[in-house]
PDB file of C-alpha atoms in Angstrom:
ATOM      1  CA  UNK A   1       6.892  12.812  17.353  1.00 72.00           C
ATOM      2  CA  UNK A   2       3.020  11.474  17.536  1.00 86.00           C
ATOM      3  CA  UNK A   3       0.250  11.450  14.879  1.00 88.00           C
ATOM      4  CA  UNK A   4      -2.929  11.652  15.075  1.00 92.00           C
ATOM      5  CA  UNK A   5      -5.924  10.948  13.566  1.00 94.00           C
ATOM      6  CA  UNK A   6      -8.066  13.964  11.967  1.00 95.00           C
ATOM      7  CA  UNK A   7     -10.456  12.681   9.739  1.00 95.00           C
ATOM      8  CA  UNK A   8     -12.024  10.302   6.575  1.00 95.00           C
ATOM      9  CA  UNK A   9     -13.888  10.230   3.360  1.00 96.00           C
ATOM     10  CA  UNK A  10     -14.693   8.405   0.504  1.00 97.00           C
ATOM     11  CA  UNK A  11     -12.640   8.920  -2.705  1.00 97.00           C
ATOM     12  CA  UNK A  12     -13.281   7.993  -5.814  1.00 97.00           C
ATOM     13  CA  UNK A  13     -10.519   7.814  -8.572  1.00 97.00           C
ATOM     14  CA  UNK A  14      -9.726   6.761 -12.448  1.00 96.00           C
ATOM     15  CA  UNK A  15      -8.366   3.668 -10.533  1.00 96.00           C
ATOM     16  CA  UNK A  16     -11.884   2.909  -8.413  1.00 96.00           C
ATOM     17  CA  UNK A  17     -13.209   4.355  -5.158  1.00 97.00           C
ATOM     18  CA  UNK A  18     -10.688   4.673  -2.134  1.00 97.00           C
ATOM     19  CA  UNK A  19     -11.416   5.938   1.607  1.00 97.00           C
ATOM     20  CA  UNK A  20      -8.943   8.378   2.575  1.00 97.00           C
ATOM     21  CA  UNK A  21      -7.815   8.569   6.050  1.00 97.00           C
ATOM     22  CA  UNK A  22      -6.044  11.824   7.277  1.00 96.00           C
ATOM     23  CA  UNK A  23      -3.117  12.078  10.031  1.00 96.00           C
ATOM     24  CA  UNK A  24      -1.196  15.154  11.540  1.00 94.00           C
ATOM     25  CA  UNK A  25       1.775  15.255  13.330  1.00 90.00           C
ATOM     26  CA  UNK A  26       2.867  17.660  16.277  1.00 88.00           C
ATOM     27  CA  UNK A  27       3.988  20.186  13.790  1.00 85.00           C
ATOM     28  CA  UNK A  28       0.880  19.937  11.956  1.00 88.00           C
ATOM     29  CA  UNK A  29       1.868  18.287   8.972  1.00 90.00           C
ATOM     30  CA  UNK A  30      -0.469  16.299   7.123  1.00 94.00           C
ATOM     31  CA  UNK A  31      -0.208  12.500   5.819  1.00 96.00           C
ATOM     32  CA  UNK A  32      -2.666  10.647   3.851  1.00 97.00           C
ATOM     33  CA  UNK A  33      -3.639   6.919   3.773  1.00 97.00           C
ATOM     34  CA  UNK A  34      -5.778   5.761   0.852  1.00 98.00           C
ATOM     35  CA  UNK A  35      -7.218   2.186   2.012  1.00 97.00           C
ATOM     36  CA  UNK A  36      -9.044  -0.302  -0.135  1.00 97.00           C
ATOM     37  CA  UNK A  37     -11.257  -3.396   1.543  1.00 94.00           C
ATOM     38  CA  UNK A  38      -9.384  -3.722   4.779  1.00 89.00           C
ATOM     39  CA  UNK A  39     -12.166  -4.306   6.352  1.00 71.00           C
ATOM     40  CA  UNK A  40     -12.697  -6.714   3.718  1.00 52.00           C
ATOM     41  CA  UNK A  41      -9.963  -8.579   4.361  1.00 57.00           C
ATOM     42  CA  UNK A  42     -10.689  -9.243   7.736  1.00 50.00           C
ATOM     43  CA  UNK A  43     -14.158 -10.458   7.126  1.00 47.00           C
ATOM     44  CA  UNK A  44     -12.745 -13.294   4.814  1.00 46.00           C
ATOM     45  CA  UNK A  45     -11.104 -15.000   7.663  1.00 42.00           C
ATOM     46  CA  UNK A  46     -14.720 -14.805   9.864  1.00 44.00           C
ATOM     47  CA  UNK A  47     -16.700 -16.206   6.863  1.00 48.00           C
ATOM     48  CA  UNK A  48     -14.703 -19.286   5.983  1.00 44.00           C
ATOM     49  CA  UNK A  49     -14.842 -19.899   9.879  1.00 40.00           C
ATOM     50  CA  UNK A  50     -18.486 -20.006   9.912  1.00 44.00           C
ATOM     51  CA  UNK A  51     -18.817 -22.020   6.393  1.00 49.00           C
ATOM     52  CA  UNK A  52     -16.166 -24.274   7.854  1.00 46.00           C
ATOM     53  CA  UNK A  53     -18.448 -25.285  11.325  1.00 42.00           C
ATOM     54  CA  UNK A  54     -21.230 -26.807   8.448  1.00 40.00           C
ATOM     55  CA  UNK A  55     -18.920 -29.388   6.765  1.00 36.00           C
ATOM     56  CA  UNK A  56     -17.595 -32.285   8.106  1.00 36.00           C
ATOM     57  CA  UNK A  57     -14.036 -31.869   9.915  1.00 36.00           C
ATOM     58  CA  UNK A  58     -11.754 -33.369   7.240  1.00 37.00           C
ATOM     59  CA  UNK A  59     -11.980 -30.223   5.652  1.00 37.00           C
ATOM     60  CA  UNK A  60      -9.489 -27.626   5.535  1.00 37.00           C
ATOM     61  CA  UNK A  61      -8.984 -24.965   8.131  1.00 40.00           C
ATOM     62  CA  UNK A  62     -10.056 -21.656   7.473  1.00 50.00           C
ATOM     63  CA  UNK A  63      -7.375 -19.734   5.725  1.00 61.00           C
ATOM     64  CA  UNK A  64      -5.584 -16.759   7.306  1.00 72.00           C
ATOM     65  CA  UNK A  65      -6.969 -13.329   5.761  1.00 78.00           C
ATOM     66  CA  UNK A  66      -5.307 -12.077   2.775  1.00 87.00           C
ATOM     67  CA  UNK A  67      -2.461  -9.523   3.603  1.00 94.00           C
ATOM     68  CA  UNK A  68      -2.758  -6.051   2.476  1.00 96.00           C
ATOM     69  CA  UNK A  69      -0.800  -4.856  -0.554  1.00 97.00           C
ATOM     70  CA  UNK A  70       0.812  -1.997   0.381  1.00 97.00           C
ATOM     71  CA  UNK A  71       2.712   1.232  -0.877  1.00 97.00           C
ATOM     72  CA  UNK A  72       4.455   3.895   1.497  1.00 97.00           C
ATOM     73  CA  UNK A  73       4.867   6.819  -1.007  1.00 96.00           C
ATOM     74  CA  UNK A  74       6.387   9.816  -0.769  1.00 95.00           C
ATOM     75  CA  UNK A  75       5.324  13.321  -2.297  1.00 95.00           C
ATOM     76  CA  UNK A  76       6.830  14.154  -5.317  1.00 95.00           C
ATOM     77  CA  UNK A  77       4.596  16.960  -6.536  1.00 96.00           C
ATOM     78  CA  UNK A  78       6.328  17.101 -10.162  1.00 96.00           C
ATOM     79  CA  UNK A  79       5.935  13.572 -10.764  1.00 95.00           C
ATOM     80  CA  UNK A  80       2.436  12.912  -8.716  1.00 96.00           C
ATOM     81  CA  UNK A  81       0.714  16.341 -10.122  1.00 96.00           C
ATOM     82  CA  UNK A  82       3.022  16.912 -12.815  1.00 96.00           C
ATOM     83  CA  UNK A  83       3.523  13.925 -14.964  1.00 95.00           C
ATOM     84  CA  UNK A  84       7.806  14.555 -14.618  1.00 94.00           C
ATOM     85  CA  UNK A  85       9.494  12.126 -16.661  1.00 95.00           C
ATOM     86  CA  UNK A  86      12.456  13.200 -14.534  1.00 92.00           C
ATOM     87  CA  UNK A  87      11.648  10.285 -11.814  1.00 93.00           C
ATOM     88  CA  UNK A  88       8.997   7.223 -12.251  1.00 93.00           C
ATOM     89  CA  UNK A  89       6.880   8.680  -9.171  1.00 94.00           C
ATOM     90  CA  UNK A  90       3.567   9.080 -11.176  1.00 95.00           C
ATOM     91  CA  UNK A  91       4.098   5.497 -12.775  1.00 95.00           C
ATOM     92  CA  UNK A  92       4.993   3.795  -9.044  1.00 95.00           C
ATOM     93  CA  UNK A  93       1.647   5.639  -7.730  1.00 96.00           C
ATOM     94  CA  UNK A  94      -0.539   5.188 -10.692  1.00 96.00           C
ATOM     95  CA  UNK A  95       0.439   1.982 -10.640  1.00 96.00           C
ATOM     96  CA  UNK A  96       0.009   0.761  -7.142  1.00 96.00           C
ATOM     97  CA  UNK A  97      -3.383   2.438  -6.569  1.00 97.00           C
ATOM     98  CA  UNK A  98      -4.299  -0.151  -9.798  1.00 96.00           C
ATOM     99  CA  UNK A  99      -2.664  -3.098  -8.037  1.00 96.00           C
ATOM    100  CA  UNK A 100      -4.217  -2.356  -4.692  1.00 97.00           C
ATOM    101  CA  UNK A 101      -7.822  -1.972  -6.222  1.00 96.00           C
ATOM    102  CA  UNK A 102      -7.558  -4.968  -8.277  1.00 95.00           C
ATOM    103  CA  UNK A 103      -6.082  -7.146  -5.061  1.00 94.00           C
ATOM    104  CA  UNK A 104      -9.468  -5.356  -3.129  1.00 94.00           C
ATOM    105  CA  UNK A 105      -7.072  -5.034   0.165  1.00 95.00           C
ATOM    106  CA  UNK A 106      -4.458  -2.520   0.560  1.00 97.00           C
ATOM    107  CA  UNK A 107      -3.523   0.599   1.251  1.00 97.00           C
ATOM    108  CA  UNK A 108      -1.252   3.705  -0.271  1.00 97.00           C
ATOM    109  CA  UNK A 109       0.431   5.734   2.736  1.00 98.00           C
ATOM    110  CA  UNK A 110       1.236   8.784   1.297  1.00 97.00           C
ATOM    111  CA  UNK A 111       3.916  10.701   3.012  1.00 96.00           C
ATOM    112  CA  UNK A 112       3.979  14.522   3.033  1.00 94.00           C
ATOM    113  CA  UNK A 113       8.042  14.955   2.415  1.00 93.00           C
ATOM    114  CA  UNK A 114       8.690  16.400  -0.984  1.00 93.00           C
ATOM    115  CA  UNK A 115      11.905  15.610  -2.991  1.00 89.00           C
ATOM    116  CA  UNK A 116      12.745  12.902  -0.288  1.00 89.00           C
ATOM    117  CA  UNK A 117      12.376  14.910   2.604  1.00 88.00           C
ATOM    118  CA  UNK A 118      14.428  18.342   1.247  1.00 91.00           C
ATOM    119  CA  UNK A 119      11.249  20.370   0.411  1.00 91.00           C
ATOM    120  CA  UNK A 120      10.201  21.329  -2.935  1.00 95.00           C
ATOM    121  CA  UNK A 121      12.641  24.628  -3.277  1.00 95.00           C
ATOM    122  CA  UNK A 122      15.186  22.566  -2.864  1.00 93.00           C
ATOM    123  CA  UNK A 123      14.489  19.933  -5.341  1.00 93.00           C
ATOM    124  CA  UNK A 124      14.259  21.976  -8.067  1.00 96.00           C
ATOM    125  CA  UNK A 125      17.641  23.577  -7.311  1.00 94.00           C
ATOM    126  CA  UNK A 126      18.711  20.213  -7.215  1.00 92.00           C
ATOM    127  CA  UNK A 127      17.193  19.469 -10.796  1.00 92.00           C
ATOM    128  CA  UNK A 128      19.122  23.051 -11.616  1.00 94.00           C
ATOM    129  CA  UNK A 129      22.171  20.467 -10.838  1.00 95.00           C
ATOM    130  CA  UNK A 130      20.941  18.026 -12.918  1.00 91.00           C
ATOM    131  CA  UNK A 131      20.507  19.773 -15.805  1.00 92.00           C
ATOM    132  CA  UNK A 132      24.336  20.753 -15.643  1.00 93.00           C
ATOM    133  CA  UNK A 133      25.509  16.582 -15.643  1.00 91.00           C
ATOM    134  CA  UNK A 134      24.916  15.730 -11.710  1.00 93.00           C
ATOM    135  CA  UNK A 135      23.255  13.162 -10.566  1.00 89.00           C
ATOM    136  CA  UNK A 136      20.378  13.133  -7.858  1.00 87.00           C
ATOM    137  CA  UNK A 137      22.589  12.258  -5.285  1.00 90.00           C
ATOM    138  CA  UNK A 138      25.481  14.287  -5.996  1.00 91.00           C
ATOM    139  CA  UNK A 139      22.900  16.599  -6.561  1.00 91.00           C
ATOM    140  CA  UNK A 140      21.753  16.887  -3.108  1.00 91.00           C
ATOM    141  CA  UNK A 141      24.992  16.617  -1.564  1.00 94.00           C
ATOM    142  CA  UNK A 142      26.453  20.114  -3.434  1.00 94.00           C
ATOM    143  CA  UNK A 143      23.938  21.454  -2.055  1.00 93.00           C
ATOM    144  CA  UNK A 144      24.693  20.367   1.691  1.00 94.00           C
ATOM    145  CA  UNK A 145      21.689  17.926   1.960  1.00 93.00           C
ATOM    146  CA  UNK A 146      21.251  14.845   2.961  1.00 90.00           C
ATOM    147  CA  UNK A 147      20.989  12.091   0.142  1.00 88.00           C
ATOM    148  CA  UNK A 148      17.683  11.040   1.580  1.00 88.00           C
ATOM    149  CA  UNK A 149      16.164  12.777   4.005  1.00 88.00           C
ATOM    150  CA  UNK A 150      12.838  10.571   4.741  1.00 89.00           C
ATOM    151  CA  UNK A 151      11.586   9.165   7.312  1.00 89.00           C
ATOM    152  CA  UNK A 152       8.912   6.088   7.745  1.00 91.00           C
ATOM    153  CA  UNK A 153       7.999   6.802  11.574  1.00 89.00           C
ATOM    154  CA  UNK A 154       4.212   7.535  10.741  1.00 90.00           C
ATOM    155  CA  UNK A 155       3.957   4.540   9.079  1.00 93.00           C
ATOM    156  CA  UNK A 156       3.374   2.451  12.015  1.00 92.00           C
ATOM    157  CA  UNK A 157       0.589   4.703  13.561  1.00 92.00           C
ATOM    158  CA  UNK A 158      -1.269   5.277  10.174  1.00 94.00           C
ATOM    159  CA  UNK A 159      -1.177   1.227   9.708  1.00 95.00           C
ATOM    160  CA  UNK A 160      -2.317   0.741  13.218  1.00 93.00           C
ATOM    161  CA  UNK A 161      -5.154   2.676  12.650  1.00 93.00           C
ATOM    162  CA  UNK A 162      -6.967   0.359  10.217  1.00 94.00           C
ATOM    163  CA  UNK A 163      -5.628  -2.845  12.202  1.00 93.00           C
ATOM    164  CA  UNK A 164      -2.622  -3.809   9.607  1.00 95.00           C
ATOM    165  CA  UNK A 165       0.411  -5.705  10.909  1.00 93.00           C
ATOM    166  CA  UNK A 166       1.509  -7.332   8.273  1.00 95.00           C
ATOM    167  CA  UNK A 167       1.825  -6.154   4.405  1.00 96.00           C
ATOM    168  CA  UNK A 168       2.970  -7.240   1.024  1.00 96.00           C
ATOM    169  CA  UNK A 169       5.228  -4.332   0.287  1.00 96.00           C
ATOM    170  CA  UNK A 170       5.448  -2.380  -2.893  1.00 96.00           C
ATOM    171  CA  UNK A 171       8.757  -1.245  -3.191  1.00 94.00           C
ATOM    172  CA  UNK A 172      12.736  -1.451  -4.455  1.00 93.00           C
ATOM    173  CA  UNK A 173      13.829   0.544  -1.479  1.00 92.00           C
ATOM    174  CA  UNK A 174      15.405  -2.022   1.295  1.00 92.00           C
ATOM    175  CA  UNK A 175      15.540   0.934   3.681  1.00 90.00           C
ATOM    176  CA  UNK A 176      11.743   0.409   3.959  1.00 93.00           C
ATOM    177  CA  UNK A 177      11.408  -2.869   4.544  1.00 94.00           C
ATOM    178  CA  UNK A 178      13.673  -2.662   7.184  1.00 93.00           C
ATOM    179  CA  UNK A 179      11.821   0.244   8.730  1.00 91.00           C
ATOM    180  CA  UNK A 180       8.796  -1.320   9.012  1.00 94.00           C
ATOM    181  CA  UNK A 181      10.535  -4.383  10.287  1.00 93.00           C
ATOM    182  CA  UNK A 182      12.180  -2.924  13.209  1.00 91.00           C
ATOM    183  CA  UNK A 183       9.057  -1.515  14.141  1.00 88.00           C
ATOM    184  CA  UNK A 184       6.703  -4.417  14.435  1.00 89.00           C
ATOM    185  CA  UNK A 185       5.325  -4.516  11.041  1.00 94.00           C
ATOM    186  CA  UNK A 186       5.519  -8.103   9.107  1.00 95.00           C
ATOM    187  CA  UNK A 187       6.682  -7.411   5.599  1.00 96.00           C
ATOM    188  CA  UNK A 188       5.498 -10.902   4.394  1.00 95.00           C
ATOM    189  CA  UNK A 189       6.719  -9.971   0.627  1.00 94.00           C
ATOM    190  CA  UNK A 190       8.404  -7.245  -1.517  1.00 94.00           C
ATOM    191  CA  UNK A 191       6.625  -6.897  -4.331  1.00 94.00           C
ATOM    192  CA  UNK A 192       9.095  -4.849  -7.051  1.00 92.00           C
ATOM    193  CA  UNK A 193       7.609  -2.263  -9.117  1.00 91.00           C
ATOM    194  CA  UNK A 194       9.295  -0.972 -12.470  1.00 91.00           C
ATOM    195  CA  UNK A 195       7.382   1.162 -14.457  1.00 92.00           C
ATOM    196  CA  UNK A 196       7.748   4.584 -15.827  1.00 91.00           C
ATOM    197  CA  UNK A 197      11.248   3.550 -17.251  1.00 90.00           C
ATOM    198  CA  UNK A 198      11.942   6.444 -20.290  1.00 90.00           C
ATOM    199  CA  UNK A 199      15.075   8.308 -21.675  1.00 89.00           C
ATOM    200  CA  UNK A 200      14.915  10.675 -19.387  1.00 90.00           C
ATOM    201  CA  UNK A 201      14.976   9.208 -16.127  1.00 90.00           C
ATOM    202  CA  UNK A 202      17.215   6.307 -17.094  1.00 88.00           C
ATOM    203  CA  UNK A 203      20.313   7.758 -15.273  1.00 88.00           C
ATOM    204  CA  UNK A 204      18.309   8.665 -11.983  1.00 88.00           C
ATOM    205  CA  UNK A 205      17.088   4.819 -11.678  1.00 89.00           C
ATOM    206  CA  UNK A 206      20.758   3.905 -12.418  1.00 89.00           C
ATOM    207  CA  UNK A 207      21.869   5.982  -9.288  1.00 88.00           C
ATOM    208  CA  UNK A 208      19.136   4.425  -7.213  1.00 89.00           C
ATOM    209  CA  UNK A 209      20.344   1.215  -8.480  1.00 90.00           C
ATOM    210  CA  UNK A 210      23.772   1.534  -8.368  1.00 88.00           C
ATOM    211  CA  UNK A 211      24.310   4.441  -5.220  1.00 87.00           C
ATOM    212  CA  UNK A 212      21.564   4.143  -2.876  1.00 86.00           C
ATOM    213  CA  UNK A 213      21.120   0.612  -2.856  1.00 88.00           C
ATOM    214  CA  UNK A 214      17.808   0.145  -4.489  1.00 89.00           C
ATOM    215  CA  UNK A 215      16.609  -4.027  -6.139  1.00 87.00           C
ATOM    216  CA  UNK A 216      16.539  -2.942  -9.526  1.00 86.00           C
ATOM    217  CA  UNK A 217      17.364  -4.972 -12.569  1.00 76.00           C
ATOM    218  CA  UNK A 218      20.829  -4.565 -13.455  1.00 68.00           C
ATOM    219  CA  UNK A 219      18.963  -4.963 -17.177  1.00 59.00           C
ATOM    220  CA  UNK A 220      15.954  -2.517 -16.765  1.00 56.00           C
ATOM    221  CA  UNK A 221      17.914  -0.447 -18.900  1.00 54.00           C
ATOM    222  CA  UNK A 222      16.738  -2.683 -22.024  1.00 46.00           C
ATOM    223  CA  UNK A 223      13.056  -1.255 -20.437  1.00 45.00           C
ATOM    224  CA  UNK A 224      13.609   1.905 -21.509  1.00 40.00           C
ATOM    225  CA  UNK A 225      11.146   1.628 -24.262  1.00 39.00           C
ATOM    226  CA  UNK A 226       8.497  -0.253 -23.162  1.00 39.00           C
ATOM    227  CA  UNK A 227       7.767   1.341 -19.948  1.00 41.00           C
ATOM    228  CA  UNK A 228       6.927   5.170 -21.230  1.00 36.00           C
TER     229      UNK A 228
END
């Protein structure tokens, strides 16, 4: 499947101002990419090049432009919109737009497949599930689901577009990292994120943890309290 780019603006946020870059795919689905100082970023490296031809050779070499901090997020509308303290969704996003704008070079790829990949409908029956003692897995598997039914394949176009090949990569999910490794991307460093850690959701990050194979703490548990 291809995407394509449809169009940009400026957007400004609680966390600071963003451009936001929009992508559709053969079906017409939409993606979003909210980018901060990419641009930027590149310019460092063509500055310290020109300081560095007026001082005398023993000094250093002009460093390599910073690498972009970067979060591939998916849609979780009742977390996002919603403020759910069902998953830490909000937290992760809130949190990484923050990090990106106070880095100055990043970007947040936000990927249009609700309740990892099932569709909305479907994750609330799942939550249904929940509420009776499942777990987000089992959840989705009762229901004859997949466990995880994302994909990263826009990633790659949506990064090419603003000239990234390498990132620092916020995330716990492994499956990531090794997406965008297998498709040319350098994922110079995985940067955790644990935040949004409350009573509620204390079980689904333990399934993450413990049945989908996310890095969490085998302690964040002691968290619980300081993260709500």
């Amino acid at each position: 499947m291809s995407y394509q780019f449809i169009t940009s603006a400026k957007l400004p946020t609680r966390h600071g101002e963003f451009d936001i870059h929009v992508f559709e795919n053969d079906d017409g689905q939409e993606h979003v990419m909210l980018t901060v100082g990419l641009s930027a970023c590149e310019q460092v490296a063509a500055d310290e090049t020109a300081d560095n031809t007026r001082v005398p050779s023993t000094a250093h070499a002009a460093s390599e432009p910073p690498v972009p901090l970067v979060r591939i997020h998916s849609e979780c509308l009742t977390g996002d919109a919603f403020s759910s303290l069902k998953c830490d969704c909000g937290p992760q996003l809130n949190t990484a737009m923050q990090a990106i704008q106070e880095t100055g070079c990043g970007a947040i790829l936000y990927l249009r497949q609700e309740g990892r990949g099932i569709g909305l409908t479907n994750k609330i029956r799942a939550y249904a599930l929940q509420d009776q003692g499942h777990d987000t897995l089992d959840a989705n598997l009762m229901l004859g689901l997949p466990a995880d039914a994302r994909i990263y394949d826009m990633c790659g176009p949506m990064l090419a577009h603003v000239g990234v090949d390498a990132v620092r990569l916020i995330t716990n999910n492994p499956d990531k990292v090794a997406y965008l490794t297998e498709h040319g991307i350098n994922v110079v460093e995985r940067v955790p994120l644990l935040v949004g850690v409350n009573d509620m959701n204390a079980d689904y990050l333990a399934t993450k943890r413990d049945r989908m194979g996310h890095l969490l703490d085998k302690d964040f548990n002691t968290a619980i309290h300081l993260n709500k």
